C-alpha cells in the first residue's frame, strides 16, 4: 500500500489508532517485556481460561493496570461454577481497581459448569455493574460458530445489546478472528441493520506461525486451509513460516465505509506474542 493512499491513512488514523490486545493470565512476563512497545492506555483483554485460577486472573489484570494499560478481564459464563464464583471474581476486580471494563463471553465448555448458560445470563444478573463495571464487551462471529446456529448467534447478539442498553452500560463488540475481509464487512453491515450501534473491534491474528494460525482456524471453523492461504497470503507449503495480517488490514481499510460500517477498531489475538504484535503494529503504521 502506498503510504500516502487513502486506505493507508485509514489504517493509521482510524483502524489502528486505538487497537487492543489479548493476553492470558500466564502472559504477565511477556507483557512486562513488551511494555515499552505498547502505547500507554492500550486496552488489553485478559482471558478466562480453564487452566488458570482466580488469583492468576486477578494478578494479570492488576499487572495490566500497573504497567499503564487498561485491563479488560474476561468473564467466561459457562466456566463459572456458581454465583459465588462470579461475585468473588468481581469483588477481586473491584478491590484491585480493575473492574471498570470487562468482556463477557459464553466460553468453551459445551455444558455450563454452573448457573450461567451464556453471556446474556451473566449480564442480566445486574451483578457486574453492582461491582463497578461500567463497560461490557461482547463477542461477534462474522463467519459463524462451528457449534451454534447463525439464527441463535444473531438473536444472542441483539439480546445482549438490548440488555446493555437497558442497564445503561457502555459496550463494544469484539469479533472472532478471520482471514477474509468480505464476510467480515458484510457481517458488520448486517450488525448495523440489526440496530447494534456500538463500536466494533475486528479480531485479527497477530503475526504468528502458519501452523499455529491454521490450528486456530480449524478449531473455530474459519474457512478452509486453501481459502485462508489464498486470502491471507501465505503458503501451505511453508508451515514453518510466519504470517502477519498485512493483507487483511489493507483490504479492511480499502473496504471500510464509516457511513455503512460505523466505528471500527482492531483487536489483536496475540497467541502470547505481545511484543511481536505491538512491534509489528508500530512498523505497519509507519510504513502503511
GROMACS .gro file of C-alpha atoms in nm:
model
  288
    1UNK     CA    1   0.000   0.000   0.000
    2UNK     CA    2   0.120   0.347  -0.085
    3UNK     CA    3   0.188   0.529   0.247
    4UNK     CA    4   0.006   0.833   0.108
    5UNK     CA    5  -0.302   0.647  -0.015
    6UNK     CA    6  -0.646   0.696   0.143
    7UNK     CA    7  -0.656   0.333   0.259
    8UNK     CA    8  -0.317   0.371   0.426
    9UNK     CA    9  -0.444   0.679   0.608
   10UNK     CA   10  -0.748   0.485   0.729
   11UNK     CA   11  -0.524   0.216   0.876
   12UNK     CA   12  -0.300   0.465   1.053
   13UNK     CA   13  -0.556   0.714   1.182
   14UNK     CA   14  -0.868   0.507   1.238
   15UNK     CA   15  -0.841   0.130   1.249
   16UNK     CA   16  -0.512   0.120   1.440
   17UNK     CA   17  -0.543   0.443   1.635
   18UNK     CA   18  -0.690   0.262   1.935
   19UNK     CA   19  -0.612  -0.106   1.881
   20UNK     CA   20  -0.648  -0.358   2.161
   21UNK     CA   21  -0.454  -0.671   2.252
   22UNK     CA   22  -0.530  -1.004   2.415
   23UNK     CA   23  -0.326  -1.199   2.670
   24UNK     CA   24  -0.369  -1.489   2.910
   25UNK     CA   25  -0.307  -1.489   3.283
   26UNK     CA   26   0.026  -1.661   3.219
   27UNK     CA   27   0.148  -1.386   2.986
   28UNK     CA   28   0.242  -1.130   3.251
   29UNK     CA   29   0.619  -1.176   3.196
   30UNK     CA   30   0.563  -1.127   2.822
   31UNK     CA   31   0.365  -0.810   2.892
   32UNK     CA   32   0.649  -0.681   3.108
   33UNK     CA   33   0.888  -0.748   2.820
   34UNK     CA   34   0.662  -0.571   2.569
   35UNK     CA   35   0.561  -0.274   2.785
   36UNK     CA   36   0.779  -0.018   2.605
   37UNK     CA   37   0.641  -0.112   2.264
   38UNK     CA   38   0.272  -0.079   2.357
   39UNK     CA   39   0.111   0.268   2.359
   40UNK     CA   40   0.009   0.383   2.710
   41UNK     CA   41  -0.361   0.339   2.771
   42UNK     CA   42  -0.399   0.047   2.531
   43UNK     CA   43  -0.689  -0.183   2.618
   44UNK     CA   44  -0.559  -0.530   2.700
   45UNK     CA   45  -0.803  -0.817   2.737
   46UNK     CA   46  -0.719  -1.087   2.991
   47UNK     CA   47  -0.870  -1.424   2.902
   48UNK     CA   48  -1.059  -1.655   3.140
   49UNK     CA   49  -0.915  -1.999   3.068
   50UNK     CA   50  -1.000  -2.326   3.236
   51UNK     CA   51  -0.639  -2.398   3.332
   52UNK     CA   52  -0.598  -2.066   3.518
   53UNK     CA   53  -0.731  -1.983   3.863
   54UNK     CA   54  -0.882  -1.677   4.027
   55UNK     CA   55  -0.555  -1.545   4.165
   56UNK     CA   56  -0.379  -1.572   3.829
   57UNK     CA   57  -0.659  -1.383   3.653
   58UNK     CA   58  -0.666  -1.108   3.915
   59UNK     CA   59  -0.287  -1.078   3.917
   60UNK     CA   60  -0.284  -1.040   3.539
   61UNK     CA   61  -0.547  -0.764   3.541
   62UNK     CA   62  -0.353  -0.587   3.816
   63UNK     CA   63  -0.031  -0.609   3.613
   64UNK     CA   64  -0.201  -0.458   3.308
   65UNK     CA   65  -0.313  -0.160   3.516
   66UNK     CA   66   0.025  -0.124   3.690
   67UNK     CA   67   0.203  -0.104   3.356
   68UNK     CA   68  -0.016   0.183   3.237
   69UNK     CA   69  -0.269  -0.003   3.024
   70UNK     CA   70  -0.645  -0.057   3.053
   71UNK     CA   71  -0.733  -0.406   3.180
   72UNK     CA   72  -1.035  -0.578   3.026
   73UNK     CA   73  -1.079  -0.903   3.223
   74UNK     CA   74  -1.286  -1.174   3.060
   75UNK     CA   75  -1.577  -1.346   3.232
   76UNK     CA   76  -1.648  -1.689   3.086
   77UNK     CA   77  -2.012  -1.763   3.170
   78UNK     CA   78  -2.008  -2.141   3.132
   79UNK     CA   79  -1.688  -2.176   3.334
   80UNK     CA   80  -1.846  -2.021   3.644
   81UNK     CA   81  -1.946  -2.287   3.894
   82UNK     CA   82  -2.180  -2.065   4.095
   83UNK     CA   83  -2.295  -1.711   4.163
   84UNK     CA   84  -2.038  -1.709   4.442
   85UNK     CA   85  -1.763  -1.766   4.184
   86UNK     CA   86  -1.888  -1.472   3.978
   87UNK     CA   87  -1.913  -1.240   4.276
   88UNK     CA   88  -1.574  -1.346   4.410
   89UNK     CA   89  -1.412  -1.257   4.078
   90UNK     CA   90  -1.598  -0.926   4.051
   91UNK     CA   91  -1.518  -0.838   4.411
   92UNK     CA   92  -1.150  -0.908   4.349
   93UNK     CA   93  -1.152  -0.685   4.041
   94UNK     CA   94  -1.324  -0.406   4.234
   95UNK     CA   95  -1.075  -0.430   4.519
   96UNK     CA   96  -0.788  -0.401   4.269
   97UNK     CA   97  -0.945  -0.113   4.075
   98UNK     CA   98  -0.969  -0.325   3.759
   99UNK     CA   99  -1.345  -0.377   3.735
  100UNK     CA  100  -1.449  -0.086   3.512
  101UNK     CA  101  -1.414  -0.278   3.185
  102UNK     CA  102  -1.493  -0.647   3.134
  103UNK     CA  103  -1.561  -0.876   2.840
  104UNK     CA  104  -1.837  -1.134   2.888
  105UNK     CA  105  -1.840  -1.445   2.671
  106UNK     CA  106  -2.017  -1.780   2.683
  107UNK     CA  107  -1.693  -1.978   2.689
  108UNK     CA  108  -1.574  -2.310   2.553
  109UNK     CA  109  -1.746  -2.573   2.775
  110UNK     CA  110  -2.031  -2.740   2.586
  111UNK     CA  111  -2.233  -2.754   2.908
  112UNK     CA  112  -2.237  -2.488   3.181
  113UNK     CA  113  -2.040  -2.571   3.494
  114UNK     CA  114  -2.286  -2.363   3.697
  115UNK     CA  115  -2.596  -2.143   3.662
  116UNK     CA  116  -2.491  -1.933   3.361
  117UNK     CA  117  -2.558  -2.082   3.019
  118UNK     CA  118  -2.430  -1.784   2.822
  119UNK     CA  119  -2.300  -1.428   2.840
  120UNK     CA  120  -2.651  -1.285   2.842
  121UNK     CA  121  -2.729  -1.472   3.163
  122UNK     CA  122  -2.435  -1.304   3.334
  123UNK     CA  123  -2.527  -0.959   3.204
  124UNK     CA  124  -2.889  -0.996   3.314
  125UNK     CA  125  -2.790  -1.067   3.674
  126UNK     CA  126  -2.700  -0.700   3.716
  127UNK     CA  127  -2.402  -0.812   3.923
  128UNK     CA  128  -2.125  -0.666   3.706
  129UNK     CA  129  -2.238  -0.305   3.748
  130UNK     CA  130  -2.306  -0.366   4.118
  131UNK     CA  131  -1.933  -0.431   4.149
  132UNK     CA  132  -1.826  -0.127   3.950
  133UNK     CA  133  -1.835  -0.248   3.589
  134UNK     CA  134  -1.919   0.039   3.354
  135UNK     CA  135  -1.830  -0.108   3.014
  136UNK     CA  136  -1.900  -0.460   2.887
  137UNK     CA  137  -1.758  -0.610   2.571
  138UNK     CA  138  -1.948  -0.887   2.393
  139UNK     CA  139  -1.850  -1.126   2.116
  140UNK     CA  140  -1.938  -1.147   1.747
  141UNK     CA  141  -1.883  -1.421   1.488
  142UNK     CA  142  -1.862  -1.287   1.130
  143UNK     CA  143  -1.805  -1.632   0.984
  144UNK     CA  144  -2.035  -1.814   1.222
  145UNK     CA  145  -1.960  -2.058   1.503
  146UNK     CA  146  -1.897  -2.428   1.445
  147UNK     CA  147  -2.135  -2.530   1.727
  148UNK     CA  148  -2.402  -2.255   1.718
  149UNK     CA  149  -2.663  -2.187   1.450
  150UNK     CA  150  -2.647  -1.843   1.286
  151UNK     CA  151  -3.003  -1.757   1.393
  152UNK     CA  152  -2.908  -1.823   1.754
  153UNK     CA  153  -2.597  -1.608   1.719
  154UNK     CA  154  -2.794  -1.312   1.582
  155UNK     CA  155  -3.061  -1.342   1.849
  156UNK     CA  156  -2.796  -1.358   2.122
  157UNK     CA  157  -2.615  -1.055   1.983
  158UNK     CA  158  -2.923  -0.833   1.967
  159UNK     CA  159  -3.043  -0.953   2.309
  160UNK     CA  160  -2.706  -0.872   2.469
  161UNK     CA  161  -2.703  -0.529   2.305
  162UNK     CA  162  -3.054  -0.462   2.434
  163UNK     CA  163  -2.961  -0.579   2.785
  164UNK     CA  164  -2.662  -0.343   2.796
  165UNK     CA  165  -2.876  -0.054   2.677
  166UNK     CA  166  -3.145  -0.132   2.936
  167UNK     CA  167  -2.882  -0.126   3.210
  168UNK     CA  168  -2.726   0.190   3.066
  169UNK     CA  169  -2.391   0.022   3.029
  170UNK     CA  170  -2.144   0.120   2.759
  171UNK     CA  171  -2.024  -0.162   2.541
  172UNK     CA  172  -1.843  -0.278   2.232
  173UNK     CA  173  -1.819  -0.584   2.012
  174UNK     CA  174  -1.505  -0.792   1.961
  175UNK     CA  175  -1.520  -1.038   1.674
  176UNK     CA  176  -1.364  -1.378   1.644
  177UNK     CA  177  -1.065  -1.350   1.415
  178UNK     CA  178  -1.096  -1.423   1.048
  179UNK     CA  179  -0.882  -1.424   0.735
  180UNK     CA  180  -1.129  -1.295   0.476
  181UNK     CA  181  -1.240  -0.931   0.481
  182UNK     CA  182  -1.554  -0.973   0.265
  183UNK     CA  183  -1.762  -1.178   0.513
  184UNK     CA  184  -1.638  -0.959   0.798
  185UNK     CA  185  -1.759  -0.635   0.639
  186UNK     CA  186  -2.086  -0.799   0.528
  187UNK     CA  187  -2.142  -0.911   0.887
  188UNK     CA  188  -2.069  -0.561   1.017
  189UNK     CA  189  -2.327  -0.414   0.779
  190UNK     CA  190  -2.586  -0.666   0.894
  191UNK     CA  191  -2.500  -0.591   1.256
  192UNK     CA  192  -2.575  -0.224   1.194
  193UNK     CA  193  -2.901  -0.315   1.019
  194UNK     CA  194  -2.996  -0.514   1.328
  195UNK     CA  195  -2.966  -0.194   1.533
  196UNK     CA  196  -2.642  -0.277   1.710
  197UNK     CA  197  -2.461   0.056   1.705
  198UNK     CA  198  -2.172   0.004   1.949
  199UNK     CA  199  -1.809   0.025   1.834
  200UNK     CA  200  -1.684  -0.297   1.676
  201UNK     CA  201  -1.332  -0.428   1.721
  202UNK     CA  202  -1.240  -0.658   1.433
  203UNK     CA  203  -1.046  -0.959   1.557
  204UNK     CA  204  -0.716  -1.006   1.376
  205UNK     CA  205  -0.442  -1.266   1.441
  206UNK     CA  206  -0.115  -1.105   1.536
  207UNK     CA  207   0.195  -1.220   1.346
  208UNK     CA  208   0.229  -1.590   1.416
  209UNK     CA  209   0.348  -1.920   1.277
  210UNK     CA  210   0.145  -2.053   0.985
  211UNK     CA  211   0.094  -2.387   1.160
  212UNK     CA  212  -0.047  -2.215   1.469
  213UNK     CA  213  -0.277  -1.997   1.260
  214UNK     CA  214  -0.413  -2.300   1.079
  215UNK     CA  215  -0.470  -2.483   1.409
  216UNK     CA  216  -0.678  -2.199   1.548
  217UNK     CA  217  -0.864  -2.153   1.221
  218UNK     CA  218  -0.962  -2.521   1.222
  219UNK     CA  219  -1.073  -2.500   1.585
  220UNK     CA  220  -1.309  -2.210   1.514
  221UNK     CA  221  -1.424  -2.328   1.172
  222UNK     CA  222  -1.292  -2.020   0.992
  223UNK     CA  223  -1.277  -2.120   0.625
  224UNK     CA  224  -1.075  -2.395   0.458
  225UNK     CA  225  -0.698  -2.417   0.454
  226UNK     CA  226  -0.679  -2.335   0.083
  227UNK     CA  227  -0.912  -2.035   0.104
  228UNK     CA  228  -0.734  -1.897   0.409
  229UNK     CA  229  -0.394  -1.925   0.244
  230UNK     CA  230  -0.519  -1.754  -0.072
  231UNK     CA  231  -0.690  -1.464   0.108
  232UNK     CA  232  -0.430  -1.414   0.379
  233UNK     CA  233  -0.125  -1.452   0.162
  234UNK     CA  234   0.083  -1.741   0.292
  235UNK     CA  235   0.191  -2.073   0.151
  236UNK     CA  236   0.062  -2.403   0.283
  237UNK     CA  237   0.391  -2.550   0.162
  238UNK     CA  238   0.574  -2.349   0.427
  239UNK     CA  239   0.404  -2.440   0.754
  240UNK     CA  240   0.719  -2.345   0.945
  241UNK     CA  241   0.694  -1.984   0.821
  242UNK     CA  242   0.516  -1.691   0.981
  243UNK     CA  243   0.239  -1.463   0.858
  244UNK     CA  244   0.113  -1.122   0.960
  245UNK     CA  245  -0.221  -0.953   0.894
  246UNK     CA  246  -0.079  -0.703   0.641
  247UNK     CA  247  -0.301  -0.806   0.352
  248UNK     CA  248  -0.611  -0.838   0.570
  249UNK     CA  249  -0.574  -0.491   0.721
  250UNK     CA  250  -0.510  -0.328   0.384
  251UNK     CA  251  -0.821  -0.492   0.242
  252UNK     CA  252  -1.019  -0.392   0.551
  253UNK     CA  253  -0.908  -0.031   0.512
  254UNK     CA  254  -0.999  -0.028   0.143
  255UNK     CA  255  -1.346  -0.172   0.209
  256UNK     CA  256  -1.424   0.031   0.519
  257UNK     CA  257  -1.700   0.291   0.483
  258UNK     CA  258  -1.788   0.469   0.808
  259UNK     CA  259  -2.136   0.553   0.683
  260UNK     CA  260  -2.218   0.183   0.644
  261UNK     CA  261  -1.991   0.020   0.899
  262UNK     CA  262  -1.989   0.269   1.184
  263UNK     CA  263  -1.696   0.283   1.426
  264UNK     CA  264  -1.440   0.008   1.364
  265UNK     CA  265  -1.118  -0.067   1.551
  266UNK     CA  266  -0.882  -0.366   1.552
  267UNK     CA  267  -0.835  -0.627   1.825
  268UNK     CA  268  -0.523  -0.844   1.803
  269UNK     CA  269  -0.520  -1.205   1.918
  270UNK     CA  270  -0.152  -1.228   2.008
  271UNK     CA  271  -0.111  -1.602   2.081
  272UNK     CA  272   0.134  -1.498   2.351
  273UNK     CA  273   0.337  -1.279   2.114
  274UNK     CA  274   0.264  -0.944   2.276
  275UNK     CA  275   0.594  -0.784   2.184
  276UNK     CA  276   0.597  -0.927   1.832
  277UNK     CA  277   0.244  -0.797   1.775
  278UNK     CA  278   0.300  -0.449   1.918
  279UNK     CA  279   0.625  -0.408   1.723
  280UNK     CA  280   0.450  -0.525   1.407
  281UNK     CA  281   0.173  -0.267   1.460
  282UNK     CA  282   0.427   0.012   1.505
  283UNK     CA  283   0.608  -0.084   1.182
  284UNK     CA  284   0.288  -0.123   0.986
  285UNK     CA  285   0.151   0.213   1.096
  286UNK     CA  286   0.478   0.377   0.992
  287UNK     CA  287   0.515   0.202   0.659
  288UNK     CA  288   0.144   0.170   0.569
   0.00000   0.00000   0.00000
